[in-house]
Amino acid sequence: MSAALDAPERPAVPATFRNVSTARKVKNQAATVLVTLAFLVALVPLVWLLVSVLIKGVPAIVSADWWTRSLSGVTPDEVRGGVYHAIVGTLVQALIAGIIAVPVGILAAVYLVEYGRGRLAKITSFMVDILSGVPSIVAALFIFALFISIGGLSQSGFLVGLALVLLMLPVVIRNTEEMLQLVPDELREASYALGIPKWKTILRIVLPTALSGTVTGVMLAFARVMGETAPVLVLVGYARAINFNPFEGNQASLPLLIYTELSTNPSAAGQLRIWGGALTLILIVMVFQLAASVISRYSAISK
Amino acid sequence: MAKRLDLKDVDIYYGDFHAVQNVNLSVPPRSVTSFIGPSGCGKSTVLRTLNRMHEEIPGARVEGQIQLDGEDIYARGSDAVAVRRTIGMVFQRPNPFPTMSIRDNVVAGLKLQGVRDKKKLDEVCEASLRGANLWKEVSGRLDKPGGGLSGGQQQRLCIARAIAVQPDVLLMDEPCSALDPISTLAIEDLIGDLKKDYTIVIVTHNMQQAARVSDQTAFFNLEATGKPGHLVEIDDTEKIFSNPTERETEDYISGRFG
């Protein structure tokens, strides 16, 4: 107590920082509640979807056959076989799209960012914008008209891949473009000042700096096109057996398998396959997205 | 192999804009020349034309002659890439390559010019880092990314990278403006050492720095915004800061500017 008595008496300080008006407090609380509610509302369909796919799909995918066998020789109401044939088809068709769309997309982005000045660049950029707004059914019908109606080819997984190119290209271009623009001009200047030619600067300085973001974007583009349904409905027939050859014959894919089972097979086994197929597709897409983040983390570290 | 730089009747344009007017000056080998002047007077622009870096800006062009030991760097058939191998540059903000280790940063110029010999690269790496007074600080972590160094160390790394390609001339565009006083001192000491082997041109906003590091000083000014910048005078640093010929220069260095 004596310490308190010894202390000189301080003048009363007005509580400047505690004087918050009630109206402001209420508004603050209301806003917090509102955004939290909005977040929860947005979360509901996501969680609902994920949970129901998990509950109904897990029983289908836990068997080893699911991942290693096709539906060849399996009757519609039989709980047997697997979706290996559809996984193969999905991956093969996405791979075809990637082989074409990734290099073309990255090079186009390099052109737009590093070289593009004047009209050609503007037109290209405008076309990419239009392409990114094209619905997948339109892309599919375009390929159908060009290669099947005019070209006289028959349906195949390869044509699906071509339609997916149209959907993948704008995603790859836009993303790579953004990543290249993030590379500071100072790095380009530093490289030029060392007497390094422009093409080498792009290849050895700019692209490696933008690599992680570019790879992530490519992975996300893959993830996006693998779930596309319109191209597989229009451009290829469903096959219950494994077909590695995208140039000949029918080829299944996960969206096509789901659609086919849904429209032709009302049995319990069919229902199980639909949910299993959906879960498998989600898992594959997730693997790609995880791979994207892992790759981006590793490539950010210099060798 | 330091070389001499001569500018003869140099005019610089950005499109229609006349940025710098009629510059005549000479930079003797193994010396430091500083460019001072208010913002917008064109000193950085002049510096960037000395190794054709301004060509990266669309519409920029140069009239007149810029000679390196008598050879016009803008002569027909002369290649900007070759010019930049001879005339190196250090920038305002340290810009090490973020994807590369310290070692790879230093030898980036040689490596990307096609030198594969690992022993030679290691030698150049050490010599350049020693030349930039950085060897002692980083010799134990050459494989770590260059971005992990402090700002001053990064700038010295950039200087090491610039001298690794053994240029004849080293241009510095406000190399200390992003650094603290201690790092600035380290760079200034380094400039004093580098002068023995290189011709150095440095742009600086810091007049004390110009007085400390340079042998001769060029003062640039502009009459008004939108008018071209011009060289007011160039003389021995001591004379510029004690007894300049032009009234304009005296006003600027004594702070009675504008």
Coordinates of C-alpha atoms in Angstrom, one line a residue:
Chain A
M1 CA 0.0 0.0 0.0
S2 CA 2.9 2.3 0.8
A3 CA 4.1 2.2 -2.8
A4 CA 0.7 3.4 -4.0
L5 CA 0.9 6.3 -1.5
D6 CA 4.4 7.2 -2.6
A7 CA 3.4 7.4 -6.3
P8 CA 2.7 10.9 -7.4
E9 CA -0.9 11.5 -8.2
R10 CA -1.5 11.4 -11.9
P11 CA -4.1 13.6 -13.6
A12 CA -7.2 11.8 -14.8
V13 CA -6.7 10.8 -18.5
P14 CA -9.8 10.8 -20.6
A15 CA -10.5 7.4 -22.2
T16 CA -10.0 8.6 -25.8
F17 CA -9.6 5.1 -27.3
R18 CA -12.4 3.5 -25.4
N19 CA -15.1 5.8 -26.5
V20 CA -16.6 3.7 -29.4
S21 CA -20.2 4.6 -30.4
T22 CA -22.8 1.9 -30.0
A23 CA -23.9 2.3 -33.6
R24 CA -20.4 1.5 -34.8
K25 CA -20.2 -1.6 -32.5
V26 CA -23.5 -2.9 -33.8
K27 CA -22.6 -2.3 -37.4
N28 CA -19.3 -4.1 -36.9
Q29 CA -21.0 -7.1 -35.3
A30 CA -23.7 -7.2 -38.0
A31 CA -21.1 -7.2 -40.7
T32 CA -19.1 -10.0 -39.0
V33 CA -22.2 -12.1 -38.7
L34 CA -23.2 -11.5 -42.3
V35 CA -19.9 -12.5 -43.8
T36 CA -19.7 -15.6 -41.6
L37 CA -23.2 -16.6 -42.6
A38 CA -22.4 -16.1 -46.3
F39 CA -19.4 -18.3 -45.9
L40 CA -21.4 -21.0 -44.2
V41 CA -24.1 -20.9 -46.9
A42 CA -21.5 -21.2 -49.6
L43 CA -20.0 -24.1 -47.8
V44 CA -23.2 -26.1 -47.4
P45 CA -23.6 -27.3 -51.1
L46 CA -19.9 -28.1 -51.2
V47 CA -19.8 -30.2 -48.1
W48 CA -23.1 -31.8 -48.9
L49 CA -21.9 -32.9 -52.4
L50 CA -18.6 -34.2 -51.1
V51 CA -20.2 -36.1 -48.2
S52 CA -22.9 -37.7 -50.3
V53 CA -20.4 -38.7 -53.0
L54 CA -18.1 -40.2 -50.4
I55 CA -20.9 -42.1 -48.6
K56 CA -22.4 -43.5 -51.8
G57 CA -19.1 -43.9 -53.7
V58 CA -16.7 -45.4 -51.2
P59 CA -18.4 -48.8 -51.2
A60 CA -17.8 -49.0 -54.9
I61 CA -14.1 -48.0 -55.0
V62 CA -12.7 -50.0 -52.1
S63 CA -12.4 -53.2 -54.2
A64 CA -9.2 -53.8 -56.0
D65 CA -11.2 -54.8 -59.1
W66 CA -12.6 -51.3 -59.3
W67 CA -9.2 -49.9 -60.2
T68 CA -7.9 -52.8 -62.3
R69 CA -10.8 -54.3 -64.2
S70 CA -13.1 -53.1 -66.9
L71 CA -16.8 -53.9 -67.2
S72 CA -16.2 -56.3 -70.1
G73 CA -18.5 -59.3 -69.7
V74 CA -20.2 -57.8 -66.6
T75 CA -24.0 -57.7 -66.8
P76 CA -25.6 -54.4 -65.9
D77 CA -27.1 -55.6 -62.6
E78 CA -24.0 -57.4 -61.4
V79 CA -21.8 -55.8 -58.8
R80 CA -18.5 -56.8 -60.4
G81 CA -15.7 -55.4 -62.6
G82 CA -14.3 -51.9 -62.4
V83 CA -13.7 -48.7 -64.2
Y84 CA -10.1 -49.2 -65.3
H85 CA -11.3 -48.8 -68.9
A86 CA -12.8 -45.4 -68.1
I87 CA -9.8 -44.2 -66.2
V88 CA -7.6 -45.1 -69.1
G89 CA -9.8 -43.3 -71.5
T90 CA -10.0 -40.2 -69.4
L91 CA -6.2 -40.0 -69.0
V92 CA -5.5 -40.8 -72.7
Q93 CA -7.9 -38.2 -73.9
A94 CA -6.6 -35.6 -71.5
L95 CA -3.0 -36.5 -72.4
I96 CA -3.7 -36.0 -76.1
A97 CA -5.2 -32.6 -75.3
G98 CA -2.2 -31.7 -73.1
I99 CA 0.4 -32.8 -75.7
I100 CA -1.1 -30.3 -78.1
A101 CA -2.4 -27.5 -75.9
V102 CA 0.5 -27.2 -73.4
P103 CA 3.3 -26.3 -75.8
V104 CA 1.1 -24.2 -78.1
G105 CA -0.4 -22.4 -75.1
I106 CA 2.9 -21.7 -73.4
L107 CA 4.5 -20.5 -76.7
A108 CA 1.5 -18.3 -77.4
A109 CA 1.8 -16.8 -74.0
V110 CA 5.5 -16.2 -74.5
Y111 CA 4.7 -14.4 -77.7
L112 CA 2.0 -12.3 -76.1
V113 CA 4.1 -11.2 -73.2
E114 CA 7.6 -11.1 -74.6
Y115 CA 7.1 -10.2 -78.3
G116 CA 3.5 -9.2 -78.9
R117 CA 3.2 -5.6 -79.9
G118 CA 0.7 -4.2 -82.3
R119 CA -2.2 -5.8 -84.1
L120 CA -1.4 -9.5 -84.2
A121 CA -1.0 -9.5 -80.4
K122 CA -4.3 -7.7 -79.9
I123 CA -6.1 -10.1 -82.2
T124 CA -4.6 -13.1 -80.6
S125 CA -5.5 -11.8 -77.1
F126 CA -9.0 -11.1 -78.2
M127 CA -9.4 -14.6 -79.8
V128 CA -8.1 -16.2 -76.5
D129 CA -10.8 -14.3 -74.7
I130 CA -13.5 -15.5 -77.1
L131 CA -12.1 -19.1 -76.9
S132 CA -12.3 -19.1 -73.1
G133 CA -16.0 -18.3 -73.3
V134 CA -16.8 -21.1 -75.7
P135 CA -19.1 -23.7 -74.1
S136 CA -17.7 -27.2 -74.3
I137 CA -20.6 -28.5 -76.4
V138 CA -19.8 -25.9 -79.0
A139 CA -16.1 -27.0 -79.1
A140 CA -17.3 -30.6 -79.4
L141 CA -19.7 -29.8 -82.3
F142 CA -17.0 -27.8 -84.0
I143 CA -14.7 -30.8 -84.0
F144 CA -17.6 -33.0 -85.0
A145 CA -18.4 -30.8 -88.0
L146 CA -14.8 -30.4 -89.1
F147 CA -13.6 -34.0 -88.7
I148 CA -16.7 -36.2 -88.9
S149 CA -19.1 -34.3 -91.1
I150 CA -16.6 -32.8 -93.5
G151 CA -13.5 -34.9 -92.8
G152 CA -15.3 -38.2 -92.9
L153 CA -13.5 -39.7 -89.9
S154 CA -15.4 -41.9 -87.4
Q155 CA -15.8 -41.1 -83.7
S156 CA -12.7 -41.7 -81.6
G157 CA -11.0 -40.7 -78.4
F158 CA -8.5 -38.7 -80.4
L159 CA -11.3 -36.3 -81.5
V160 CA -12.3 -35.9 -77.9
G161 CA -8.7 -34.9 -77.2
L162 CA -8.9 -32.3 -80.0
A163 CA -12.1 -30.8 -78.6
L164 CA -10.4 -30.7 -75.1
V165 CA -7.5 -28.8 -76.7
L166 CA -9.9 -26.0 -77.5
L167 CA -11.0 -25.9 -73.9
M168 CA -7.6 -26.2 -72.4
L169 CA -5.8 -23.7 -74.7
P170 CA -7.2 -20.5 -73.3
V171 CA -6.7 -21.6 -69.7
V172 CA -3.0 -22.4 -70.4
I173 CA -2.4 -19.2 -72.3
R174 CA -4.1 -16.9 -69.8
N175 CA -2.4 -18.5 -66.8
T176 CA 1.0 -18.6 -68.4
E177 CA 0.6 -15.0 -69.5
E178 CA -0.1 -14.0 -66.0
M179 CA 2.8 -15.9 -64.6
L180 CA 5.2 -14.4 -67.2
Q181 CA 3.9 -10.9 -66.4
L182 CA 4.8 -11.5 -62.8
V183 CA 8.4 -12.0 -63.7
P184 CA 9.9 -8.5 -62.9
D185 CA 11.4 -6.6 -65.9
E186 CA 14.5 -6.1 -63.8
L187 CA 15.4 -9.7 -64.3
R188 CA 15.1 -9.4 -68.1
E189 CA 17.2 -6.3 -68.0
A190 CA 19.8 -7.9 -65.7
S191 CA 20.1 -10.7 -68.2
Y192 CA 20.3 -8.4 -71.3
A193 CA 23.0 -6.4 -69.5
L194 CA 25.1 -9.5 -69.2
G195 CA 25.0 -9.8 -73.0
I196 CA 22.5 -12.7 -73.0
P197 CA 20.3 -12.7 -76.1
K198 CA 16.6 -12.3 -75.8
W199 CA 15.6 -15.9 -76.7
K200 CA 18.1 -17.2 -74.1
T201 CA 16.8 -14.8 -71.5
I202 CA 13.3 -16.1 -72.0
L203 CA 14.3 -19.7 -72.0
R204 CA 16.8 -19.6 -69.1
I205 CA 15.7 -16.7 -66.9
V206 CA 12.0 -15.8 -67.5
L207 CA 10.5 -19.3 -68.0
P208 CA 12.3 -20.9 -65.0
T209 CA 11.2 -18.0 -62.8
A210 CA 7.6 -18.5 -63.9
L211 CA 7.9 -22.3 -64.0
S212 CA 6.1 -23.1 -60.7
G213 CA 3.1 -21.0 -61.6
T214 CA 3.0 -22.3 -65.1
V215 CA 3.1 -25.9 -64.1
T216 CA 0.4 -25.3 -61.5
G217 CA -1.8 -23.7 -64.2
V218 CA -1.2 -26.6 -66.6
M219 CA -2.2 -29.1 -63.9
L220 CA -5.4 -27.2 -63.1
A221 CA -6.1 -27.1 -66.9
F222 CA -5.8 -30.9 -66.9
A223 CA -8.0 -31.2 -63.9
R224 CA -10.6 -29.0 -65.6
V225 CA -10.8 -30.8 -68.9
M226 CA -10.9 -34.3 -67.4
G227 CA -14.4 -33.7 -66.1
E228 CA -15.7 -32.3 -69.4
T229 CA -18.8 -34.3 -70.6
A230 CA -20.0 -32.7 -73.8
P231 CA -17.0 -33.8 -76.0
V232 CA -17.2 -37.4 -74.9
L233 CA -21.0 -37.5 -75.5
V234 CA -20.6 -36.1 -79.0
L235 CA -17.3 -37.5 -80.3
V236 CA -16.8 -41.0 -79.0
G237 CA -18.9 -44.1 -78.3
Y238 CA -18.9 -45.9 -75.0
A239 CA -17.0 -49.1 -74.6
R240 CA -17.3 -51.5 -71.7
A241 CA -13.8 -52.9 -72.5
I242 CA -10.3 -51.4 -72.2
N243 CA -9.2 -49.5 -75.3
F244 CA -5.7 -47.9 -75.1
N245 CA -5.9 -46.8 -78.8
P246 CA -7.5 -43.4 -79.0
F247 CA -7.5 -43.5 -82.9
E248 CA -9.7 -46.5 -83.3
G249 CA -13.0 -47.7 -81.8
N250 CA -15.0 -46.7 -78.9
Q251 CA -13.3 -45.5 -75.7
A252 CA -14.9 -45.0 -72.3
S253 CA -14.1 -42.2 -69.9
L254 CA -15.4 -41.5 -66.5
P255 CA -18.0 -38.8 -67.4
L256 CA -19.2 -41.1 -70.2
L257 CA -19.4 -44.1 -67.9
I258 CA -21.4 -42.1 -65.4
Y259 CA -23.7 -40.8 -68.1
T260 CA -24.2 -44.2 -69.7
E261 CA -24.9 -46.0 -66.4
L262 CA -27.3 -43.2 -65.5
S263 CA -29.3 -43.3 -68.7
T264 CA -29.3 -47.0 -69.3
N265 CA -28.9 -48.9 -66.0
P266 CA -31.5 -48.3 -63.2
S267 CA -30.2 -51.3 -61.2
A268 CA -28.5 -50.9 -57.8
A269 CA -25.2 -52.0 -59.4
G270 CA -25.6 -49.1 -61.8
Q271 CA -26.3 -46.6 -59.0
L272 CA -23.2 -47.8 -57.3
R273 CA -21.1 -47.4 -60.4
I274 CA -22.4 -43.9 -60.9
W275 CA -21.3 -42.8 -57.4
G276 CA -18.1 -44.7 -57.6
G277 CA -17.3 -43.1 -61.0
A278 CA -18.0 -39.7 -59.6
L279 CA -15.8 -40.2 -56.6
T280 CA -13.0 -41.7 -58.8
L281 CA -13.2 -38.6 -61.1
I282 CA -13.0 -36.3 -58.1
L283 CA -10.0 -38.2 -56.7
I284 CA -8.1 -38.1 -60.0
V285 CA -8.8 -34.4 -60.3
M286 CA -7.6 -34.0 -56.7
V287 CA -4.4 -35.9 -57.4
F288 CA -3.6 -33.5 -60.3
Q289 CA -4.3 -30.5 -58.0
L290 CA -2.1 -31.9 -55.3
A291 CA 0.6 -32.7 -57.8
A292 CA 0.4 -29.0 -58.9
S293 CA 1.0 -27.7 -55.5
V294 CA 3.8 -30.2 -54.8
I295 CA 5.6 -29.4 -58.1
S296 CA 5.3 -25.7 -57.5
R297 CA 6.8 -26.0 -54.1
Y298 CA 9.8 -28.1 -55.3
S299 CA 10.6 -26.0 -58.4
A300 CA 10.7 -22.8 -56.4
I301 CA 13.9 -24.1 -54.8
S302 CA 17.0 -23.6 -56.9
K303 CA 19.2 -26.5 -57.8
Chain B
M1 CA 40.8 -4.2 -70.1
A2 CA 39.3 -0.8 -69.4
K3 CA 38.3 1.2 -72.4
R4 CA 37.5 4.8 -73.1
L5 CA 34.0 6.1 -73.9
D6 CA 33.3 9.1 -76.0
L7 CA 29.9 10.6 -76.6
K8 CA 29.7 12.9 -79.6
D9 CA 26.6 15.1 -80.3
V10 CA 24.3 12.5 -78.7
D11 CA 20.5 13.2 -78.9
I12 CA 18.1 10.7 -77.4
Y13 CA 14.4 10.4 -78.3
Y14 CA 11.5 8.4 -77.0
G15 CA 9.2 8.4 -80.0
D16 CA 8.5 12.1 -80.6
F17 CA 9.8 13.1 -77.2
H18 CA 13.2 14.6 -77.3
A19 CA 14.6 13.3 -74.0
V20 CA 18.2 14.4 -74.0
Q21 CA 19.9 17.0 -76.2
N22 CA 23.4 17.3 -77.6
V23 CA 25.6 15.5 -75.1
N24 CA 29.4 15.6 -75.6
L25 CA 31.6 14.0 -73.1
S26 CA 34.5 11.6 -72.6
V27 CA 35.1 9.0 -70.0
P28 CA 38.8 8.0 -69.6
P29 CA 39.7 4.4 -68.9
R30 CA 40.3 3.4 -65.2
S31 CA 38.3 6.2 -63.8
V32 CA 35.0 6.9 -62.2
T33 CA 32.6 9.4 -63.8
S34 CA 29.4 10.3 -62.0
F35 CA 26.3 11.7 -63.5
I36 CA 24.3 14.0 -61.2
G37 CA 21.3 16.2 -61.7
P38 CA 17.6 16.6 -60.8
S39 CA 15.0 13.8 -61.6
G40 CA 14.0 13.7 -65.2
C41 CA 17.2 15.4 -66.5
G42 CA 18.1 12.4 -68.5
K43 CA 21.2 11.1 -66.7
S44 CA 19.8 7.6 -66.4
T45 CA 18.7 7.8 -70.0
V46 CA 22.2 8.7 -71.2
L47 CA 23.6 5.9 -69.0
R48 CA 21.3 3.3 -70.6
T49 CA 22.2 4.4 -74.1
L50 CA 25.9 3.6 -73.3
N51 CA 25.1 -0.2 -73.5
R52 CA 22.0 0.1 -75.7
M53 CA 19.7 -0.9 -72.9
H54 CA 17.3 1.9 -73.8
E55 CA 16.5 -0.2 -76.9
E56 CA 14.3 -2.4 -74.7
I57 CA 11.8 0.6 -74.6
P58 CA 9.8 0.7 -77.8
G59 CA 10.4 3.9 -79.8
A60 CA 13.6 4.9 -78.1
R61 CA 16.4 6.0 -80.5
V62 CA 19.8 7.7 -80.4
E63 CA 21.4 10.1 -82.8
G64 CA 25.1 11.0 -82.7
Q65 CA 27.9 8.7 -81.9
I66 CA 28.9 6.7 -78.8
Q67 CA 32.4 5.3 -79.2
L68 CA 34.2 2.7 -77.2
D69 CA 37.9 3.2 -77.8
G70 CA 37.0 4.8 -81.1
E71 CA 34.5 2.2 -82.3
D72 CA 30.9 3.4 -82.7
I73 CA 28.7 1.0 -80.7
Y74 CA 25.7 2.1 -82.9
A75 CA 27.6 1.4 -86.2
R76 CA 25.6 -0.5 -88.8
G77 CA 26.0 -4.2 -88.1
S78 CA 27.0 -3.8 -84.5
D79 CA 25.1 -6.0 -82.3
A80 CA 23.4 -4.9 -79.0
V81 CA 24.1 -8.2 -77.4
A82 CA 27.8 -7.9 -78.2
V83 CA 27.9 -4.4 -76.9
R84 CA 26.4 -5.4 -73.6
R85 CA 29.0 -8.2 -73.2
T86 CA 31.6 -5.4 -73.3
I87 CA 29.7 -2.8 -71.3
G88 CA 28.1 -4.2 -68.2
M89 CA 25.5 -2.7 -66.0
V90 CA 24.4 -2.7 -62.3
F91 CA 20.9 -1.5 -61.6
Q92 CA 19.1 0.6 -59.0
R93 CA 17.5 -2.3 -57.2
P94 CA 19.4 -5.5 -56.6
N95 CA 18.1 -8.1 -59.0
P96 CA 19.7 -11.5 -58.5
F97 CA 18.0 -14.3 -60.5
P98 CA 15.6 -15.9 -58.0
T99 CA 15.8 -19.4 -59.4
M100 CA 19.6 -19.6 -59.2
S101 CA 22.0 -20.2 -56.4
I102 CA 24.7 -17.6 -55.5
R103 CA 27.2 -19.5 -57.6
D104 CA 24.9 -19.8 -60.6
N105 CA 24.0 -16.1 -60.3
V106 CA 27.6 -15.1 -60.5
V107 CA 28.4 -17.2 -63.5
A108 CA 25.0 -16.8 -65.2
G109 CA 26.5 -14.6 -67.9
L110 CA 29.3 -17.1 -68.8
K111 CA 27.0 -20.1 -68.5
L112 CA 24.4 -18.7 -70.7
Q113 CA 27.0 -17.6 -73.2
G114 CA 27.9 -21.3 -73.5
V115 CA 30.9 -21.8 -71.1
R116 CA 30.6 -25.4 -69.8
D117 CA 34.0 -25.9 -68.2
K118 CA 33.2 -26.3 -64.5
K119 CA 36.7 -25.6 -63.3
K120 CA 36.8 -22.3 -65.1
L121 CA 33.3 -21.4 -63.9
D122 CA 34.4 -22.1 -60.3
E123 CA 37.5 -19.9 -60.7
V124 CA 35.5 -17.1 -62.2
C125 CA 32.9 -17.4 -59.5
E126 CA 35.5 -17.0 -56.7
A127 CA 37.5 -14.3 -58.5
S128 CA 34.3 -12.2 -59.1
L129 CA 33.0 -12.6 -55.6
R130 CA 36.4 -11.6 -54.2
G131 CA 36.3 -8.7 -56.6
A132 CA 33.0 -7.7 -55.3
N133 CA 34.1 -8.0 -51.7
L134 CA 31.5 -10.7 -51.1
W135 CA 33.6 -13.9 -51.0
K136 CA 34.2 -14.1 -47.3
E137 CA 30.5 -13.6 -46.5
V138 CA 29.1 -16.2 -49.0
S139 CA 31.9 -18.7 -49.6
G140 CA 30.2 -21.2 -47.3
R141 CA 26.8 -21.1 -48.9
L142 CA 27.4 -20.8 -52.6
D143 CA 24.6 -23.3 -53.3
K144 CA 22.0 -21.2 -51.4
P145 CA 19.6 -19.0 -53.4
G146 CA 20.8 -15.5 -54.1
G147 CA 17.6 -14.0 -52.9
G148 CA 18.4 -15.0 -49.3
L149 CA 21.2 -12.4 -49.0
S150 CA 20.7 -8.9 -47.5
G151 CA 20.1 -6.0 -49.8
G152 CA 23.6 -4.8 -49.7
Q153 CA 25.0 -8.3 -50.3
Q154 CA 22.5 -8.8 -53.2
Q155 CA 23.8 -5.6 -54.8
R156 CA 27.4 -6.8 -54.4
L157 CA 26.3 -10.2 -55.9
C158 CA 24.9 -8.3 -58.9
I159 CA 28.3 -6.5 -59.2
A160 CA 30.1 -9.8 -59.0
R161 CA 27.7 -11.1 -61.7
A162 CA 28.4 -8.1 -63.9
I163 CA 32.2 -8.3 -63.6
A164 CA 32.2 -12.1 -64.1
V165 CA 31.7 -11.6 -67.9
Q166 CA 34.8 -9.3 -67.8
P167 CA 33.4 -6.2 -69.4
D168 CA 35.5 -3.2 -70.3
V169 CA 33.1 -0.7 -68.8
L170 CA 30.8 -0.9 -65.9
L171 CA 27.7 1.3 -65.7
M172 CA 25.9 1.8 -62.4
D173 CA 22.4 3.2 -62.2
E174 CA 22.0 4.6 -58.7
P175 CA 23.4 1.4 -57.2
C176 CA 23.1 2.5 -53.6
S177 CA 19.7 4.1 -53.6
A178 CA 18.0 1.1 -52.2
L179 CA 20.7 0.4 -49.6
D180 CA 21.4 1.5 -46.0
P181 CA 24.5 3.6 -45.2
I182 CA 26.7 0.7 -44.2
S183 CA 26.0 -1.3 -47.4
T184 CA 26.4 2.0 -49.3
L185 CA 29.9 2.4 -47.8
A186 CA 30.7 -1.2 -48.8
I187 CA 29.7 -0.5 -52.4
E188 CA 31.6 2.8 -52.5
D189 CA 34.7 1.1 -51.3
L190 CA 34.2 -1.5 -53.9
I191 CA 33.9 1.1 -56.6
G192 CA 37.3 2.5 -55.5
D193 CA 38.8 -0.9 -56.0
L194 CA 37.1 -1.7 -59.3
K195 CA 38.4 1.5 -60.8
K196 CA 41.8 -0.1 -61.1
D197 CA 40.5 -2.5 -63.8
Y198 CA 37.3 -0.9 -65.2
T199 CA 36.0 2.3 -66.6
I200 CA 33.1 3.2 -64.4
V201 CA 30.1 5.5 -65.0
I202 CA 27.7 5.9 -62.1
V203 CA 24.4 7.8 -61.9
T204 CA 23.7 9.0 -58.4
H205 CA 21.2 11.3 -56.6
N206 CA 23.6 11.6 -53.7
M207 CA 26.0 14.4 -54.3
Q208 CA 28.2 13.4 -51.4
Q209 CA 28.5 10.0 -53.0
A210 CA 29.5 11.6 -56.3
A211 CA 32.1 13.7 -54.4
R212 CA 33.4 10.6 -52.6
V213 CA 33.7 8.1 -55.4
S214 CA 34.2 9.9 -58.7
D215 CA 37.2 11.4 -60.5
Q216 CA 35.0 13.6 -62.8
T217 CA 31.4 14.6 -62.5
A218 CA 28.9 15.5 -65.1
F219 CA 26.0 17.7 -64.2
F220 CA 22.8 17.4 -66.2
N221 CA 19.8 19.7 -66.0
L222 CA 16.6 20.5 -67.8
E223 CA 15.0 23.9 -68.3
A224 CA 11.5 22.7 -67.6
T225 CA 9.4 19.6 -67.5
G226 CA 8.8 18.4 -71.1
K227 CA 11.9 20.1 -72.4
P228 CA 14.9 17.9 -73.2
G229 CA 17.6 17.4 -70.6
H230 CA 21.1 18.5 -71.4
L231 CA 24.7 18.3 -70.1
V232 CA 25.5 21.5 -68.3
E233 CA 29.2 20.8 -67.6
I234 CA 31.6 18.0 -67.0
D235 CA 34.8 18.5 -65.1
D236 CA 37.0 17.1 -62.3
T237 CA 34.9 16.3 -59.3
E238 CA 36.9 18.5 -57.1
K239 CA 36.3 21.5 -59.4
I240 CA 32.6 20.8 -59.8
F241 CA 32.1 20.7 -56.1
S242 CA 34.3 23.6 -55.2
N243 CA 34.4 26.0 -58.1
P244 CA 32.1 25.1 -61.0
T245 CA 32.2 27.1 -64.2
E246 CA 28.4 27.3 -64.6
R247 CA 26.1 29.2 -62.2
E248 CA 23.5 26.5 -62.7
T249 CA 25.8 23.8 -61.3
E250 CA 26.7 25.9 -58.3
D251 CA 23.0 26.5 -57.5
Y252 CA 22.3 22.8 -57.7
I253 CA 25.2 21.5 -55.6
S254 CA 24.7 24.2 -53.0
G255 CA 21.0 23.5 -52.7
R256 CA 19.8 26.8 -54.2
F257 CA 18.1 24.8 -57.0
G258 CA 14.9 25.9 -58.7

